[in-house]
Amino acid sequence: MRRRIVRIATPTYTLGSVVLVMDEDRTRLLMLRQPPGRRWSLPAGLLNRREQPVEGGRRELAEETGIEADLAELVPADPCAVVHTSGRWVDNVFRLVRDPATTEITVDGHEVWDAAWHPVDDLPEMTRATAKLLAHYGLGPLAAGDPATEPPAAA
């Protein structure tokens, strides 16, 4: 009975992995358009049970873009985790360097409608969650220093 009460009272967290795929100079960012909306997001997804964050990031990247990466190529971003929605959702964030000119991207048209490289200083309209996440890395409309937008919320 005590174990059941603890399980009910203990907060739960949703864990995911996100991959920031950028060129060597960090001037272009790979973004995805996924159903149901028209706004852009990043290669990302929820972790499977007992899956390591870096493995989940690699899996989601391959599923959504067709890009295969070695685990060693996925470097933890700084910060390496971003907490969303009052601490109930945590994204593990990784960086991957790829050349937009030579990287072949494949989307299935169901889970991902479109994938494209965008200049980091002219990113397309994106989901609110993506904008909040990118702000932690000084990117996107909510990044500190952009006078046209509000400052990013504290993590």
mmCIF file of the C-alpha atoms, coordinates in Angstrom:
data_MODEL
# 
_entry.id   MODEL 
# 
loop_
_atom_site.group_PDB 
_atom_site.id 
_atom_site.type_symbol 
_atom_site.label_atom_id 
_atom_site.label_alt_id 
_atom_site.label_comp_id 
_atom_site.label_asym_id 
_atom_site.label_entity_id 
_atom_site.label_seq_id 
_atom_site.pdbx_PDB_ins_code 
_atom_site.Cartn_x 
_atom_site.Cartn_y 
_atom_site.Cartn_z 
_atom_site.occupancy 
_atom_site.B_iso_or_equiv 
_atom_site.pdbx_formal_charge 
_atom_site.auth_seq_id 
_atom_site.auth_comp_id 
_atom_site.auth_asym_id 
_atom_site.auth_atom_id 
_atom_site.pdbx_PDB_model_num 
ATOM 1   C CA . MET A 1 1   ? 0.000  0.000  0.000   1.00 0.00 ? 1   MET A CA 1 
ATOM 2   C CA . ARG A 1 2   ? 2.815  2.399  0.875   1.00 0.00 ? 2   ARG A CA 1 
ATOM 3   C CA . ARG A 1 3   ? 4.515  1.764  -2.490  1.00 0.00 ? 3   ARG A CA 1 
ATOM 4   C CA . ARG A 1 4   ? 1.267  2.538  -4.325  1.00 0.00 ? 4   ARG A CA 1 
ATOM 5   C CA . ILE A 1 5   ? 0.829  5.820  -2.448  1.00 0.00 ? 5   ILE A CA 1 
ATOM 6   C CA . VAL A 1 6   ? 4.403  6.827  -3.266  1.00 0.00 ? 6   VAL A CA 1 
ATOM 7   C CA . ARG A 1 7   ? 3.870  6.049  -6.962  1.00 0.00 ? 7   ARG A CA 1 
ATOM 8   C CA . ILE A 1 8   ? 0.669  8.088  -7.049  1.00 0.00 ? 8   ILE A CA 1 
ATOM 9   C CA . ALA A 1 9   ? 2.197  11.058 -5.203  1.00 0.00 ? 9   ALA A CA 1 
ATOM 10  C CA . THR A 1 10  ? 5.552  11.079 -7.009  1.00 0.00 ? 10  THR A CA 1 
ATOM 11  C CA . PRO A 1 11  ? 5.729  13.468 -9.954  1.00 0.00 ? 11  PRO A CA 1 
ATOM 12  C CA . THR A 1 12  ? 6.275  11.959 -13.380 1.00 0.00 ? 12  THR A CA 1 
ATOM 13  C CA . TYR A 1 13  ? 8.340  13.386 -16.211 1.00 0.00 ? 13  TYR A CA 1 
ATOM 14  C CA . THR A 1 14  ? 8.160  13.025 -19.955 1.00 0.00 ? 14  THR A CA 1 
ATOM 15  C CA . LEU A 1 15  ? 11.645 12.613 -21.426 1.00 0.00 ? 15  LEU A CA 1 
ATOM 16  C CA . GLY A 1 16  ? 12.611 13.401 -24.985 1.00 0.00 ? 16  GLY A CA 1 
ATOM 17  C CA . SER A 1 17  ? 15.653 14.067 -27.129 1.00 0.00 ? 17  SER A CA 1 
ATOM 18  C CA . VAL A 1 18  ? 16.199 16.897 -29.595 1.00 0.00 ? 18  VAL A CA 1 
ATOM 19  C CA . VAL A 1 19  ? 18.975 17.240 -32.173 1.00 0.00 ? 19  VAL A CA 1 
ATOM 20  C CA . LEU A 1 20  ? 20.185 20.650 -33.341 1.00 0.00 ? 20  LEU A CA 1 
ATOM 21  C CA . VAL A 1 21  ? 21.607 19.876 -36.789 1.00 0.00 ? 21  VAL A CA 1 
ATOM 22  C CA . MET A 1 22  ? 23.748 22.779 -37.955 1.00 0.00 ? 22  MET A CA 1 
ATOM 23  C CA . ASP A 1 23  ? 26.511 23.490 -40.431 1.00 0.00 ? 23  ASP A CA 1 
ATOM 24  C CA . GLU A 1 24  ? 30.136 23.849 -39.301 1.00 0.00 ? 24  GLU A CA 1 
ATOM 25  C CA . ASP A 1 25  ? 29.835 27.653 -38.970 1.00 0.00 ? 25  ASP A CA 1 
ATOM 26  C CA . ARG A 1 26  ? 26.504 27.397 -37.099 1.00 0.00 ? 26  ARG A CA 1 
ATOM 27  C CA . THR A 1 27  ? 24.830 29.669 -39.631 1.00 0.00 ? 27  THR A CA 1 
ATOM 28  C CA . ARG A 1 28  ? 22.201 27.197 -40.883 1.00 0.00 ? 28  ARG A CA 1 
ATOM 29  C CA . LEU A 1 29  ? 19.798 25.027 -38.898 1.00 0.00 ? 29  LEU A CA 1 
ATOM 30  C CA . LEU A 1 30  ? 17.838 22.005 -40.114 1.00 0.00 ? 30  LEU A CA 1 
ATOM 31  C CA . MET A 1 31  ? 14.139 22.332 -39.270 1.00 0.00 ? 31  MET A CA 1 
ATOM 32  C CA . LEU A 1 32  ? 11.081 20.163 -39.909 1.00 0.00 ? 32  LEU A CA 1 
ATOM 33  C CA . ARG A 1 33  ? 7.434  20.799 -40.655 1.00 0.00 ? 33  ARG A CA 1 
ATOM 34  C CA . GLN A 1 34  ? 5.267  18.109 -39.062 1.00 0.00 ? 34  GLN A CA 1 
ATOM 35  C CA . PRO A 1 35  ? 1.542  17.466 -38.750 1.00 0.00 ? 35  PRO A CA 1 
ATOM 36  C CA . PRO A 1 36  ? -0.796 18.791 -37.557 1.00 0.00 ? 36  PRO A CA 1 
ATOM 37  C CA . GLY A 1 37  ? 0.392  22.402 -37.905 1.00 0.00 ? 37  GLY A CA 1 
ATOM 38  C CA . ARG A 1 38  ? 2.281  24.464 -40.432 1.00 0.00 ? 38  ARG A CA 1 
ATOM 39  C CA . ARG A 1 39  ? 4.964  25.755 -38.095 1.00 0.00 ? 39  ARG A CA 1 
ATOM 40  C CA . TRP A 1 40  ? 8.508  24.426 -38.039 1.00 0.00 ? 40  TRP A CA 1 
ATOM 41  C CA . SER A 1 41  ? 10.186 22.350 -35.338 1.00 0.00 ? 41  SER A CA 1 
ATOM 42  C CA . LEU A 1 42  ? 13.352 20.286 -34.783 1.00 0.00 ? 42  LEU A CA 1 
ATOM 43  C CA . PRO A 1 43  ? 14.185 16.585 -35.117 1.00 0.00 ? 43  PRO A CA 1 
ATOM 44  C CA . ALA A 1 44  ? 12.962 15.262 -31.784 1.00 0.00 ? 44  ALA A CA 1 
ATOM 45  C CA . GLY A 1 45  ? 10.877 12.671 -30.029 1.00 0.00 ? 45  GLY A CA 1 
ATOM 46  C CA . LEU A 1 46  ? 10.091 10.835 -26.835 1.00 0.00 ? 46  LEU A CA 1 
ATOM 47  C CA . LEU A 1 47  ? 12.452 8.261  -25.419 1.00 0.00 ? 47  LEU A CA 1 
ATOM 48  C CA . ASN A 1 48  ? 11.468 4.625  -25.413 1.00 0.00 ? 48  ASN A CA 1 
ATOM 49  C CA . ARG A 1 49  ? 11.540 2.749  -22.124 1.00 0.00 ? 49  ARG A CA 1 
ATOM 50  C CA . ARG A 1 50  ? 15.155 2.212  -20.967 1.00 0.00 ? 50  ARG A CA 1 
ATOM 51  C CA . GLU A 1 51  ? 16.502 4.094  -24.002 1.00 0.00 ? 51  GLU A CA 1 
ATOM 52  C CA . GLN A 1 52  ? 19.476 6.385  -23.426 1.00 0.00 ? 52  GLN A CA 1 
ATOM 53  C CA . PRO A 1 53  ? 18.897 10.017 -24.495 1.00 0.00 ? 53  PRO A CA 1 
ATOM 54  C CA . VAL A 1 54  ? 21.675 9.980  -27.090 1.00 0.00 ? 54  VAL A CA 1 
ATOM 55  C CA . GLU A 1 55  ? 20.275 6.777  -28.604 1.00 0.00 ? 55  GLU A CA 1 
ATOM 56  C CA . GLY A 1 56  ? 16.795 8.320  -28.716 1.00 0.00 ? 56  GLY A CA 1 
ATOM 57  C CA . GLY A 1 57  ? 18.172 11.407 -30.437 1.00 0.00 ? 57  GLY A CA 1 
ATOM 58  C CA . ARG A 1 58  ? 19.944 9.297  -33.040 1.00 0.00 ? 58  ARG A CA 1 
ATOM 59  C CA . ARG A 1 59  ? 16.835 7.162  -33.610 1.00 0.00 ? 59  ARG A CA 1 
ATOM 60  C CA . GLU A 1 60  ? 14.497 10.140 -34.001 1.00 0.00 ? 60  GLU A CA 1 
ATOM 61  C CA . LEU A 1 61  ? 16.936 11.919 -36.316 1.00 0.00 ? 61  LEU A CA 1 
ATOM 62  C CA . ALA A 1 62  ? 17.114 8.868  -38.592 1.00 0.00 ? 62  ALA A CA 1 
ATOM 63  C CA . GLU A 1 63  ? 13.328 8.301  -38.518 1.00 0.00 ? 63  GLU A CA 1 
ATOM 64  C CA . GLU A 1 64  ? 12.423 11.906 -39.275 1.00 0.00 ? 64  GLU A CA 1 
ATOM 65  C CA . THR A 1 65  ? 15.206 12.978 -41.667 1.00 0.00 ? 65  THR A CA 1 
ATOM 66  C CA . GLY A 1 66  ? 16.987 9.863  -42.876 1.00 0.00 ? 66  GLY A CA 1 
ATOM 67  C CA . ILE A 1 67  ? 20.253 11.249 -41.453 1.00 0.00 ? 67  ILE A CA 1 
ATOM 68  C CA . GLU A 1 68  ? 22.362 8.528  -39.859 1.00 0.00 ? 68  GLU A CA 1 
ATOM 69  C CA . ALA A 1 69  ? 24.758 9.660  -37.128 1.00 0.00 ? 69  ALA A CA 1 
ATOM 70  C CA . ASP A 1 70  ? 27.259 7.845  -34.943 1.00 0.00 ? 70  ASP A CA 1 
ATOM 71  C CA . LEU A 1 71  ? 26.645 8.224  -31.217 1.00 0.00 ? 71  LEU A CA 1 
ATOM 72  C CA . ALA A 1 72  ? 30.011 9.987  -30.894 1.00 0.00 ? 72  ALA A CA 1 
ATOM 73  C CA . GLU A 1 73  ? 28.866 12.661 -33.379 1.00 0.00 ? 73  GLU A CA 1 
ATOM 74  C CA . LEU A 1 74  ? 25.936 13.667 -31.170 1.00 0.00 ? 74  LEU A CA 1 
ATOM 75  C CA . VAL A 1 75  ? 27.500 16.094 -28.720 1.00 0.00 ? 75  VAL A CA 1 
ATOM 76  C CA . PRO A 1 76  ? 25.508 17.326 -25.712 1.00 0.00 ? 76  PRO A CA 1 
ATOM 77  C CA . ALA A 1 77  ? 24.466 20.951 -26.191 1.00 0.00 ? 77  ALA A CA 1 
ATOM 78  C CA . ASP A 1 78  ? 25.070 23.550 -23.497 1.00 0.00 ? 78  ASP A CA 1 
ATOM 79  C CA . PRO A 1 79  ? 22.688 23.399 -21.666 1.00 0.00 ? 79  PRO A CA 1 
ATOM 80  C CA . CYS A 1 80  ? 22.276 19.688 -22.304 1.00 0.00 ? 80  CYS A CA 1 
ATOM 81  C CA . ALA A 1 81  ? 18.694 19.563 -21.007 1.00 0.00 ? 81  ALA A CA 1 
ATOM 82  C CA . VAL A 1 82  ? 15.766 21.956 -21.216 1.00 0.00 ? 82  VAL A CA 1 
ATOM 83  C CA . VAL A 1 83  ? 12.778 21.740 -18.863 1.00 0.00 ? 83  VAL A CA 1 
ATOM 84  C CA . HIS A 1 84  ? 9.355  22.645 -20.301 1.00 0.00 ? 84  HIS A CA 1 
ATOM 85  C CA . THR A 1 85  ? 5.819  23.088 -18.981 1.00 0.00 ? 85  THR A CA 1 
ATOM 86  C CA . SER A 1 86  ? 6.434  23.538 -15.264 1.00 0.00 ? 86  SER A CA 1 
ATOM 87  C CA . GLY A 1 87  ? 9.080  20.847 -15.054 1.00 0.00 ? 87  GLY A CA 1 
ATOM 88  C CA . ARG A 1 88  ? 7.010  17.940 -16.357 1.00 0.00 ? 88  ARG A CA 1 
ATOM 89  C CA . TRP A 1 89  ? 8.730  17.620 -19.751 1.00 0.00 ? 89  TRP A CA 1 
ATOM 90  C CA . VAL A 1 90  ? 12.507 17.429 -20.165 1.00 0.00 ? 90  VAL A CA 1 
ATOM 91  C CA . ASP A 1 91  ? 14.334 17.486 -23.503 1.00 0.00 ? 91  ASP A CA 1 
ATOM 92  C CA . ASN A 1 92  ? 17.888 16.203 -23.735 1.00 0.00 ? 92  ASN A CA 1 
ATOM 93  C CA . VAL A 1 93  ? 19.516 18.327 -26.433 1.00 0.00 ? 93  VAL A CA 1 
ATOM 94  C CA . PHE A 1 94  ? 22.334 17.269 -28.734 1.00 0.00 ? 94  PHE A CA 1 
ATOM 95  C CA . ARG A 1 95  ? 24.258 19.030 -31.501 1.00 0.00 ? 95  ARG A CA 1 
ATOM 96  C CA . LEU A 1 96  ? 25.232 17.483 -34.810 1.00 0.00 ? 96  LEU A CA 1 
ATOM 97  C CA . VAL A 1 97  ? 27.364 19.099 -37.512 1.00 0.00 ? 97  VAL A CA 1 
ATOM 98  C CA . ARG A 1 98  ? 26.407 18.380 -41.119 1.00 0.00 ? 98  ARG A CA 1 
ATOM 99  C CA . ASP A 1 99  ? 27.112 20.112 -44.436 1.00 0.00 ? 99  ASP A CA 1 
ATOM 100 C CA . PRO A 1 100 ? 23.792 21.255 -45.973 1.00 0.00 ? 100 PRO A CA 1 
ATOM 101 C CA . ALA A 1 101 ? 25.257 20.906 -49.488 1.00 0.00 ? 101 ALA A CA 1 
ATOM 102 C CA . THR A 1 102 ? 26.086 17.216 -49.089 1.00 0.00 ? 102 THR A CA 1 
ATOM 103 C CA . THR A 1 103 ? 23.556 15.970 -46.522 1.00 0.00 ? 103 THR A CA 1 
ATOM 104 C CA . GLU A 1 104 ? 20.730 13.970 -48.054 1.00 0.00 ? 104 GLU A CA 1 
ATOM 105 C CA . ILE A 1 105 ? 17.431 14.407 -46.230 1.00 0.00 ? 105 ILE A CA 1 
ATOM 106 C CA . THR A 1 106 ? 14.528 11.992 -46.614 1.00 0.00 ? 106 THR A CA 1 
ATOM 107 C CA . VAL A 1 107 ? 11.059 12.655 -45.204 1.00 0.00 ? 107 VAL A CA 1 
ATOM 108 C CA . ASP A 1 108 ? 8.135  10.243 -45.318 1.00 0.00 ? 108 ASP A CA 1 
ATOM 109 C CA . GLY A 1 109 ? 5.333  12.756 -45.904 1.00 0.00 ? 109 GLY A CA 1 
ATOM 110 C CA . HIS A 1 110 ? 3.326  11.355 -42.962 1.00 0.00 ? 110 HIS A CA 1 
ATOM 111 C CA . GLU A 1 111 ? 5.326  11.977 -39.783 1.00 0.00 ? 111 GLU A CA 1 
ATOM 112 C CA . VAL A 1 112 ? 7.299  14.794 -41.419 1.00 0.00 ? 112 VAL A CA 1 
ATOM 113 C CA . TRP A 1 113 ? 5.969  16.911 -44.282 1.00 0.00 ? 113 TRP A CA 1 
ATOM 114 C CA . ASP A 1 114 ? 9.081  18.881 -45.067 1.00 0.00 ? 114 ASP A CA 1 
ATOM 115 C CA . ALA A 1 115 ? 12.670 19.422 -43.949 1.00 0.00 ? 115 ALA A CA 1 
ATOM 116 C CA . ALA A 1 116 ? 14.844 22.378 -44.887 1.00 0.00 ? 116 ALA A CA 1 
ATOM 117 C CA . TRP A 1 117 ? 17.970 24.269 -43.874 1.00 0.00 ? 117 TRP A CA 1 
ATOM 118 C CA . HIS A 1 118 ? 17.293 27.787 -42.623 1.00 0.00 ? 118 HIS A CA 1 
ATOM 119 C CA . PRO A 1 119 ? 19.679 30.663 -41.881 1.00 0.00 ? 119 PRO A CA 1 
ATOM 120 C CA . VAL A 1 120 ? 19.848 31.077 -38.084 1.00 0.00 ? 120 VAL A CA 1 
ATOM 121 C CA . ASP A 1 121 ? 19.285 34.821 -38.439 1.00 0.00 ? 121 ASP A CA 1 
ATOM 122 C CA . ASP A 1 122 ? 16.103 34.291 -40.513 1.00 0.00 ? 122 ASP A CA 1 
ATOM 123 C CA . LEU A 1 123 ? 14.302 31.267 -39.056 1.00 0.00 ? 123 LEU A CA 1 
ATOM 124 C CA . PRO A 1 124 ? 10.754 30.443 -40.217 1.00 0.00 ? 124 PRO A CA 1 
ATOM 125 C CA . GLU A 1 125 ? 7.628  30.591 -38.068 1.00 0.00 ? 125 GLU A CA 1 
ATOM 126 C CA . MET A 1 126 ? 8.057  27.826 -35.514 1.00 0.00 ? 126 MET A CA 1 
ATOM 127 C CA . THR A 1 127 ? 6.115  26.113 -32.762 1.00 0.00 ? 127 THR A CA 1 
ATOM 128 C CA . ARG A 1 128 ? 6.109  27.830 -29.383 1.00 0.00 ? 128 ARG A CA 1 
ATOM 129 C CA . ALA A 1 129 ? 7.956  24.893 -27.783 1.00 0.00 ? 129 ALA A CA 1 
ATOM 130 C CA . THR A 1 130 ? 10.656 25.088 -30.474 1.00 0.00 ? 130 THR A CA 1 
ATOM 131 C CA . ALA A 1 131 ? 11.042 28.850 -30.001 1.00 0.00 ? 131 ALA A CA 1 
ATOM 132 C CA . LYS A 1 132 ? 11.383 28.398 -26.239 1.00 0.00 ? 132 LYS A CA 1 
ATOM 133 C CA . LEU A 1 133 ? 13.968 25.646 -26.656 1.00 0.00 ? 133 LEU A CA 1 
ATOM 134 C CA . LEU A 1 134 ? 16.017 27.569 -29.237 1.00 0.00 ? 134 LEU A CA 1 
ATOM 135 C CA . ALA A 1 135 ? 16.064 30.637 -26.960 1.00 0.00 ? 135 ALA A CA 1 
ATOM 136 C CA . HIS A 1 136 ? 18.295 28.676 -24.572 1.00 0.00 ? 136 HIS A CA 1 
ATOM 137 C CA . TYR A 1 137 ? 20.889 28.619 -27.361 1.00 0.00 ? 137 TYR A CA 1 
ATOM 138 C CA . GLY A 1 138 ? 20.535 32.247 -28.402 1.00 0.00 ? 138 GLY A CA 1 
ATOM 139 C CA . LEU A 1 139 ? 18.486 31.354 -31.501 1.00 0.00 ? 139 LEU A CA 1 
ATOM 140 C CA . GLY A 1 140 ? 15.021 32.202 -32.745 1.00 0.00 ? 140 GLY A CA 1 
ATOM 141 C CA . PRO A 1 141 ? 12.440 34.853 -31.949 1.00 0.00 ? 141 PRO A CA 1 
ATOM 142 C CA . LEU A 1 142 ? 12.628 34.487 -28.151 1.00 0.00 ? 142 LEU A CA 1 
ATOM 143 C CA . ALA A 1 143 ? 16.435 34.712 -27.949 1.00 0.00 ? 143 ALA A CA 1 
ATOM 144 C CA . ALA A 1 144 ? 17.745 37.346 -25.573 1.00 0.00 ? 144 ALA A CA 1 
ATOM 145 C CA . GLY A 1 145 ? 18.715 40.530 -27.334 1.00 0.00 ? 145 GLY A CA 1 
ATOM 146 C CA . ASP A 1 146 ? 15.920 40.454 -29.910 1.00 0.00 ? 146 ASP A CA 1 
ATOM 147 C CA . PRO A 1 147 ? 14.124 43.735 -29.132 1.00 0.00 ? 147 PRO A CA 1 
ATOM 148 C CA . ALA A 1 148 ? 11.026 42.723 -31.077 1.00 0.00 ? 148 ALA A CA 1 
ATOM 149 C CA . THR A 1 149 ? 10.174 39.848 -28.760 1.00 0.00 ? 149 THR A CA 1 
ATOM 150 C CA . GLU A 1 150 ? 9.797  38.958 -25.118 1.00 0.00 ? 150 GLU A CA 1 
ATOM 151 C CA . PRO A 1 151 ? 12.783 37.524 -23.207 1.00 0.00 ? 151 PRO A CA 1 
ATOM 152 C CA . PRO A 1 152 ? 12.895 33.742 -22.747 1.00 0.00 ? 152 PRO A CA 1 
ATOM 153 C CA . ALA A 1 153 ? 11.227 32.303 -19.666 1.00 0.00 ? 153 ALA A CA 1 
ATOM 154 C CA . ALA A 1 154 ? 13.508 30.977 -16.934 1.00 0.00 ? 154 ALA A CA 1 
ATOM 155 C CA . ALA A 1 155 ? 14.060 27.248 -17.112 1.00 0.00 ? 155 ALA A CA 1 
# 
